[in-house]
Short mmCIF file of C-alpha atoms in Angstrom, two decimals:
data_model
loop_
_atom_site.label_atom_id
_atom_site.label_comp_id
_atom_site.label_asym_id
_atom_site.label_seq_id
_atom_site.Cartn_x
_atom_site.Cartn_y
_atom_site.Cartn_z
CA UNK A 1 -72.43 -18.98 103.13
CA UNK A 2 -75.93 -17.33 104.14
CA UNK A 3 -78.87 -15.95 101.51
CA UNK A 4 -78.49 -12.12 100.87
CA UNK A 5 -81.52 -10.70 102.85
CA UNK A 6 -81.31 -7.09 103.38
CA UNK A 7 -83.97 -4.33 103.10
CA UNK A 8 -81.23 -0.71 103.14
CA UNK A 9 -77.55 -0.33 102.06
CA UNK A 10 -77.08 1.45 105.23
CA UNK A 11 -77.97 -2.85 107.16
CA UNK A 12 -75.87 -4.49 104.65
CA UNK A 13 -72.78 -2.23 105.43
CA UNK A 14 -73.90 -2.39 109.39
CA UNK A 15 -73.45 -6.07 108.64
CA UNK A 16 -70.63 -6.28 106.47
CA UNK A 17 -67.96 -4.15 109.19
CA UNK A 18 -69.55 -7.40 112.15
CA UNK A 19 -69.38 -9.88 109.65
CA UNK A 20 -65.79 -8.54 108.97
CA UNK A 21 -64.56 -7.90 112.50
CA UNK A 22 -65.16 -10.75 113.14
CA UNK A 23 -62.97 -12.53 110.93
CA UNK A 24 -61.22 -10.55 112.29
CA UNK A 25 -60.51 -11.28 116.06
CA UNK A 26 -60.90 -15.36 114.56
CA UNK A 27 -57.77 -14.31 113.08
CA UNK A 28 -56.19 -12.85 115.96
CA UNK A 29 -57.20 -15.68 117.79
CA UNK A 30 -55.67 -18.16 115.44
CA UNK A 31 -52.34 -16.45 114.82
CA UNK A 32 -51.74 -15.56 118.95
CA UNK A 33 -52.18 -19.50 119.16
CA UNK A 34 -49.82 -20.80 116.38
CA UNK A 35 -47.61 -18.58 117.47
CA UNK A 36 -47.75 -19.53 121.44
CA UNK A 37 -47.83 -23.03 119.32
CA UNK A 38 -44.60 -22.36 118.04
CA UNK A 39 -42.37 -20.80 121.24
CA UNK A 40 -43.72 -23.86 123.18
CA UNK A 41 -42.52 -26.03 121.04
CA UNK A 42 -38.96 -23.80 120.98
CA UNK A 43 -38.95 -23.54 124.15
CA UNK A 44 -39.44 -27.77 124.63
CA UNK A 45 -36.38 -27.81 122.45
CA UNK A 46 -34.38 -25.67 124.58
CA UNK A 47 -34.71 -27.76 127.68
CA UNK A 48 -34.69 -31.01 126.65
CA UNK A 49 -31.48 -31.67 124.77
CA UNK A 50 -29.17 -28.82 126.49
CA UNK A 51 -27.81 -30.71 128.94
CA UNK A 52 -26.59 -33.67 127.47
CA UNK A 53 -25.07 -31.14 125.12
CA UNK A 54 -22.63 -30.20 127.51
CA UNK A 55 -20.46 -33.50 126.96
CA UNK A 56 -20.19 -32.07 123.89
CA UNK A 57 -18.72 -28.97 123.66
CA UNK A 58 -18.72 -26.93 127.63
CA UNK A 59 -20.01 -24.02 125.09
CA UNK A 60 -22.76 -25.82 123.31
CA UNK A 61 -25.68 -25.92 125.80
CA UNK A 62 -25.02 -21.58 125.70
CA UNK A 63 -24.70 -21.31 122.01
CA UNK A 64 -28.10 -23.53 120.73
CA UNK A 65 -29.71 -21.78 123.21
CA UNK A 66 -28.83 -18.72 122.32
CA UNK A 67 -29.98 -19.87 118.86
CA UNK A 68 -33.57 -21.66 119.64
CA UNK A 69 -33.87 -17.67 122.20
CA UNK A 70 -33.62 -15.98 118.88
CA UNK A 71 -36.09 -17.91 117.01
CA UNK A 72 -37.94 -17.56 119.71
CA UNK A 73 -37.42 -14.31 119.87
CA UNK A 74 -38.49 -14.07 115.70
CA UNK A 75 -41.76 -15.79 116.93
CA UNK A 76 -42.93 -13.81 119.32
CA UNK A 77 -41.79 -10.27 117.39
CA UNK A 78 -43.88 -11.96 113.94
CA UNK A 79 -47.14 -13.01 115.73
CA UNK A 80 -47.56 -8.82 118.39
CA UNK A 81 -45.74 -7.49 114.54
CA UNK A 82 -48.73 -8.84 112.82
CA UNK A 83 -51.56 -8.48 115.20
CA UNK A 84 -50.37 -4.97 115.40
CA UNK A 85 -51.17 -4.21 112.02
CA UNK A 86 -54.12 -6.00 111.77
CA UNK A 87 -55.17 -3.85 115.12
CA UNK A 88 -54.43 -0.12 113.89
CA UNK A 89 -54.59 -1.17 109.72
CA UNK A 90 -52.36 -0.10 108.56
CA UNK A 91 -48.23 -1.26 108.53
CA UNK A 92 -45.90 -0.31 111.13
CA UNK A 93 -42.39 0.54 111.75
CA UNK A 94 -39.86 -2.12 110.96
CA UNK A 95 -42.86 -4.76 110.10
CA UNK A 96 -44.23 -3.70 106.68
CA UNK A 97 -42.93 -7.66 105.94
CA UNK A 98 -46.46 -8.60 107.71
CA UNK A 99 -48.09 -9.51 104.03
CA UNK A 100 -45.38 -12.04 103.38
CA UNK A 101 -44.65 -13.72 106.77
CA UNK A 102 -48.62 -14.64 106.66
CA UNK A 103 -48.96 -15.77 103.31
CA UNK A 104 -45.90 -17.98 103.94
CA UNK A 105 -45.58 -18.90 108.08
CA UNK A 106 -49.11 -18.65 109.79
CA UNK A 107 -51.56 -19.55 106.79
CA UNK A 108 -50.89 -23.26 107.95
CA UNK A 109 -49.61 -23.20 111.06
CA UNK A 110 -52.77 -21.52 111.39
CA UNK A 111 -55.27 -24.28 109.37
CA UNK A 112 -53.46 -26.89 112.01
CA UNK A 113 -54.34 -24.79 115.08
CA UNK A 114 -57.73 -24.70 113.87
CA UNK A 115 -57.76 -28.24 112.93
CA UNK A 116 -57.39 -28.96 116.72
CA UNK A 117 -60.33 -26.49 118.11
CA UNK A 118 -62.33 -27.79 115.30
CA UNK A 119 -63.01 -24.64 112.97
CA UNK A 120 -63.93 -24.56 109.36
CA UNK A 121 -61.17 -24.44 107.02
CA UNK A 122 -63.33 -21.92 105.19
CA UNK A 123 -63.34 -19.63 108.49
CA UNK A 124 -60.13 -19.50 108.10
CA UNK A 125 -59.41 -18.98 104.45
CA UNK A 126 -62.35 -16.17 104.85
CA UNK A 127 -60.05 -14.56 107.86
CA UNK A 128 -56.83 -14.56 105.75
CA UNK A 129 -58.80 -13.45 102.96
CA UNK A 130 -59.58 -10.72 105.42
CA UNK A 131 -56.78 -9.46 105.81
CA UNK A 132 -55.02 -10.18 103.38
CA UNK A 133 -57.04 -7.27 102.17
CA UNK A 134 -56.42 -5.49 104.81
CA UNK A 135 -52.53 -5.66 104.58
CA UNK A 136 -52.83 -4.80 101.03
CA UNK A 137 -55.12 -1.57 101.30
CA UNK A 138 -52.80 -0.76 104.12
CA UNK A 139 -49.86 -1.02 101.48
CA UNK A 140 -50.70 -0.58 98.19
CA UNK A 141 -51.44 2.91 95.95
CA UNK A 142 -52.75 3.72 93.21
CA UNK A 143 -52.46 2.48 89.44
CA UNK A 144 -52.88 3.72 86.09
CA UNK A 145 -55.60 0.92 84.70
CA UNK A 146 -53.83 -1.04 82.63
CA UNK A 147 -51.11 -2.00 85.66
CA UNK A 148 -55.53 -3.34 86.83
CA UNK A 149 -56.52 -6.65 86.18
CA UNK A 150 -59.78 -8.58 86.52
CA UNK A 151 -59.82 -12.16 86.70
CA UNK A 152 -63.11 -14.52 87.47
CA UNK A 153 -63.52 -17.54 88.17
CA UNK A 154 -65.15 -19.52 85.78
CA UNK A 155 -68.44 -20.82 87.67
CA UNK A 156 -69.99 -17.48 87.18
CA UNK A 157 -70.78 -18.28 83.72
CA UNK A 158 -73.92 -19.79 83.34
CA UNK A 159 -73.42 -23.39 83.25
CA UNK A 160 -75.74 -23.53 80.36
CA UNK A 161 -73.87 -21.55 77.85
CA UNK A 162 -71.99 -22.86 75.81
CA UNK A 163 -69.91 -20.27 74.62
CA UNK A 164 -66.87 -20.31 76.23
CA UNK A 165 -64.72 -17.26 77.73
CA UNK A 166 -61.36 -18.62 78.84
CA UNK A 167 -58.91 -17.83 76.29
CA UNK A 168 -61.41 -14.30 75.24
CA UNK A 169 -64.31 -12.88 77.24
CA UNK A 170 -65.34 -11.00 74.07
CA UNK A 171 -67.25 -14.27 72.50
CA UNK A 172 -70.05 -13.90 75.06
CA UNK A 173 -72.82 -13.09 73.77
CA UNK A 174 -74.29 -10.00 76.81
CA UNK A 175 -77.39 -12.44 77.00
CA UNK A 176 -77.56 -11.15 81.33
CA UNK A 177 -78.29 -14.02 81.80
CA UNK A 178 -75.42 -15.14 84.28
CA UNK A 179 -73.31 -12.41 85.87
CA UNK A 180 -70.48 -12.37 82.25
CA UNK A 181 -72.03 -9.21 81.15
CA UNK A 182 -72.70 -6.74 83.71
CA UNK A 183 -68.39 -7.54 84.31
CA UNK A 184 -68.29 -6.47 80.64
CA UNK A 185 -69.59 -3.77 81.54
CA UNK A 186 -66.88 -2.57 84.40
CA UNK A 187 -64.60 -4.06 82.57
CA UNK A 188 -65.35 -1.50 79.65
CA UNK A 189 -66.10 1.32 81.45
CA UNK A 190 -62.85 1.62 83.61
CA UNK A 191 -60.68 0.23 80.91
CA UNK A 192 -59.56 -2.41 82.63
CA UNK A 193 -58.42 -6.05 81.29
CA UNK A 194 -61.21 -8.56 82.30
CA UNK A 195 -59.68 -13.12 82.57
CA UNK A 196 -61.32 -16.18 83.46
CA UNK A 197 -60.04 -18.88 84.46
CA UNK A 198 -60.89 -22.49 84.61
CA UNK A 199 -58.34 -23.10 87.51
CA UNK A 200 -54.76 -22.47 89.41
CA UNK A 201 -52.55 -23.17 86.49
CA UNK A 202 -54.49 -20.58 83.99
CA UNK A 203 -55.06 -18.30 85.71
CA UNK A 204 -51.00 -17.92 87.12
CA UNK A 205 -50.63 -18.15 82.73
CA UNK A 206 -53.18 -14.90 82.89
CA UNK A 207 -51.13 -13.13 85.31
CA UNK A 208 -47.57 -13.83 83.83
CA UNK A 209 -49.27 -12.85 79.84
CA UNK A 210 -50.57 -9.72 81.77
CA UNK A 211 -48.35 -8.66 84.20
CA UNK A 212 -50.65 -6.60 86.11
CA UNK A 213 -49.56 -4.81 89.55
CA UNK A 214 -52.84 -5.89 90.91
CA UNK A 215 -55.20 -8.53 90.41
CA UNK A 216 -58.72 -8.19 91.51
CA UNK A 217 -60.30 -11.39 92.54
CA UNK A 218 -63.74 -13.21 93.52
CA UNK A 219 -63.61 -16.83 93.85
CA UNK A 220 -64.22 -18.81 96.89
CA UNK A 221 -62.01 -18.84 100.39
CA UNK A 222 -60.07 -21.85 99.09
CA UNK A 223 -59.46 -20.57 95.37
CA UNK A 224 -58.59 -17.05 96.93
CA UNK A 225 -56.49 -18.17 99.80
CA UNK A 226 -54.45 -20.35 97.44
CA UNK A 227 -54.41 -18.07 94.59
CA UNK A 228 -53.55 -15.47 97.48
CA UNK A 229 -50.64 -17.68 98.15
CA UNK A 230 -49.42 -18.28 94.55
CA UNK A 231 -49.13 -14.77 93.07
CA UNK A 232 -47.39 -13.86 95.94
CA UNK A 233 -45.62 -10.90 96.14
CA UNK A 234 -48.01 -9.75 93.91
CA UNK A 235 -50.35 -7.96 95.74
CA UNK A 236 -54.46 -9.46 95.48
CA UNK A 237 -57.41 -7.98 96.52
CA UNK A 238 -60.41 -10.78 97.22
CA UNK A 239 -63.74 -10.85 97.23
CA UNK A 240 -65.74 -13.27 98.10
CA UNK A 241 -68.32 -15.09 94.97
CA UNK A 242 -72.00 -16.08 96.15
CA UNK A 243 -72.87 -19.69 95.65
CA UNK A 244 -76.93 -19.70 96.15
CA UNK A 245 -76.49 -22.68 94.00
CA UNK A 246 -73.37 -24.73 95.84
CA UNK A 247 -69.91 -24.27 95.43
CA UNK A 248 -68.51 -23.83 91.08
CA UNK A 249 -72.29 -24.01 89.50
CA UNK A 250 -73.42 -20.08 88.92
CA UNK A 251 -72.13 -18.37 91.34
CA UNK A 252 -72.52 -15.02 91.86
CA UNK A 253 -70.59 -12.05 92.65
CA UNK A 254 -70.73 -8.26 94.65
CA UNK A 255 -70.82 -6.72 91.59
CA UNK A 256 -70.75 -2.93 94.19
CA UNK A 257 -67.77 -4.17 95.82
CA UNK A 258 -65.47 -4.45 93.00
CA UNK A 259 -66.81 -1.17 91.39
CA UNK A 260 -65.88 0.44 95.53
CA UNK A 261 -62.42 -1.52 95.14
CA UNK A 262 -61.91 -1.14 91.61
CA UNK A 263 -62.19 3.08 92.91
CA UNK A 264 -60.16 2.47 96.15
CA UNK A 265 -56.98 1.33 93.86
CA UNK A 266 -57.35 3.51 90.95
CA UNK A 267 -55.65 6.50 90.63
CA UNK A 268 -58.43 9.30 90.75
CA UNK A 269 -57.54 10.60 87.75
CA UNK A 270 -58.47 8.30 85.51
CA UNK A 271 -61.79 7.43 86.75
CA UNK A 272 -64.51 7.88 83.66
CA UNK A 273 -66.05 10.98 85.23
CA UNK A 274 -62.39 12.16 85.41
CA UNK A 275 -60.91 11.53 82.26
CA UNK A 276 -60.30 14.10 79.31
CA UNK A 277 -63.09 14.96 77.28
CA UNK A 278 -62.15 14.60 73.20
CA UNK A 279 -62.04 17.52 71.21
CA UNK A 280 -64.56 15.56 69.18
CA UNK A 281 -66.43 14.68 72.28
CA UNK A 282 -67.18 18.01 73.04
CA UNK A 283 -68.14 19.07 69.56
CA UNK A 284 -71.14 16.84 69.93
CA UNK A 285 -72.44 18.00 73.20
CA UNK A 286 -72.04 21.65 71.56
CA UNK A 287 -73.43 20.82 68.66
CA UNK A 288 -75.97 17.82 70.12
CA UNK A 289 -75.97 15.97 66.94
CA UNK A 290 -73.57 14.09 64.70
CA UNK A 291 -71.23 15.63 62.73
CA UNK A 292 -72.56 16.64 59.11
CA UNK A 293 -69.09 16.07 55.88
CA UNK A 294 -69.18 19.16 54.36
CA UNK A 295 -71.23 18.95 50.97
CA UNK A 296 -70.16 20.29 47.58
CA UNK A 297 -70.99 23.90 46.97
CA UNK A 298 -72.63 24.12 43.64
CA UNK A 299 -70.79 26.85 41.90
CA UNK A 300 -72.98 29.56 39.48
CA UNK A 301 -72.25 30.06 36.43
#
């Protein structure tokens, strides 16, 4: 992953948009290629055995042709529907299940096509994560904080740290030497459960225990792609981590992007600034100090 060398927020946003467009173009190209290969393969299956099927039954070639023709139309419909969803940035009529089709069918086909063209797997996975995020944003509603889950990889933790954070994040000593401290602050600020997983099995266990309605996950391309597949149909919004020291060692994350995603999917009424203030806090603000206990009055005798 290339080093981040940007000086302004505007420049960062501009480059992020360009990278997102490039990922979409790659995804669309691979989807179109995969769909074309499947259609050509089905046409080959259709043409070759038709001659011999006539010897089995006079209607056999027609029935076989109808079946293969239906599959060809289905693949063409799915390919065009997915591309239109990506281009328009929202789910279109009759194409509401495109995310599932992308995860189950097109990602494996895209990986095979990408291998033929010499495209690295991480580039394909990165484009898949980007398109998945767009499809999730176009379909998903807003949620309460308790319905969201922040799922982080263990490689964000400092490699020299001896604390075990898998079972409870609050074993962290908050030394500030890794991103975990800021993640805990973000989790407490928005009231969202934060968990760290050391692998796919632990991640699935956390999801089963918490039963969220949407996961905000940070990981590398491989883990995000496999995690999105494993948890389907549960929506996952993926954010790629930074790996200045190589894979799985003292990684980092774009905390501002994660916070933007939280605010995108959280019900605005649950934003910290929109939560109702308790009566006790109102008294503190108004009085400008801590409430004092009532002192017993001395009787004058």
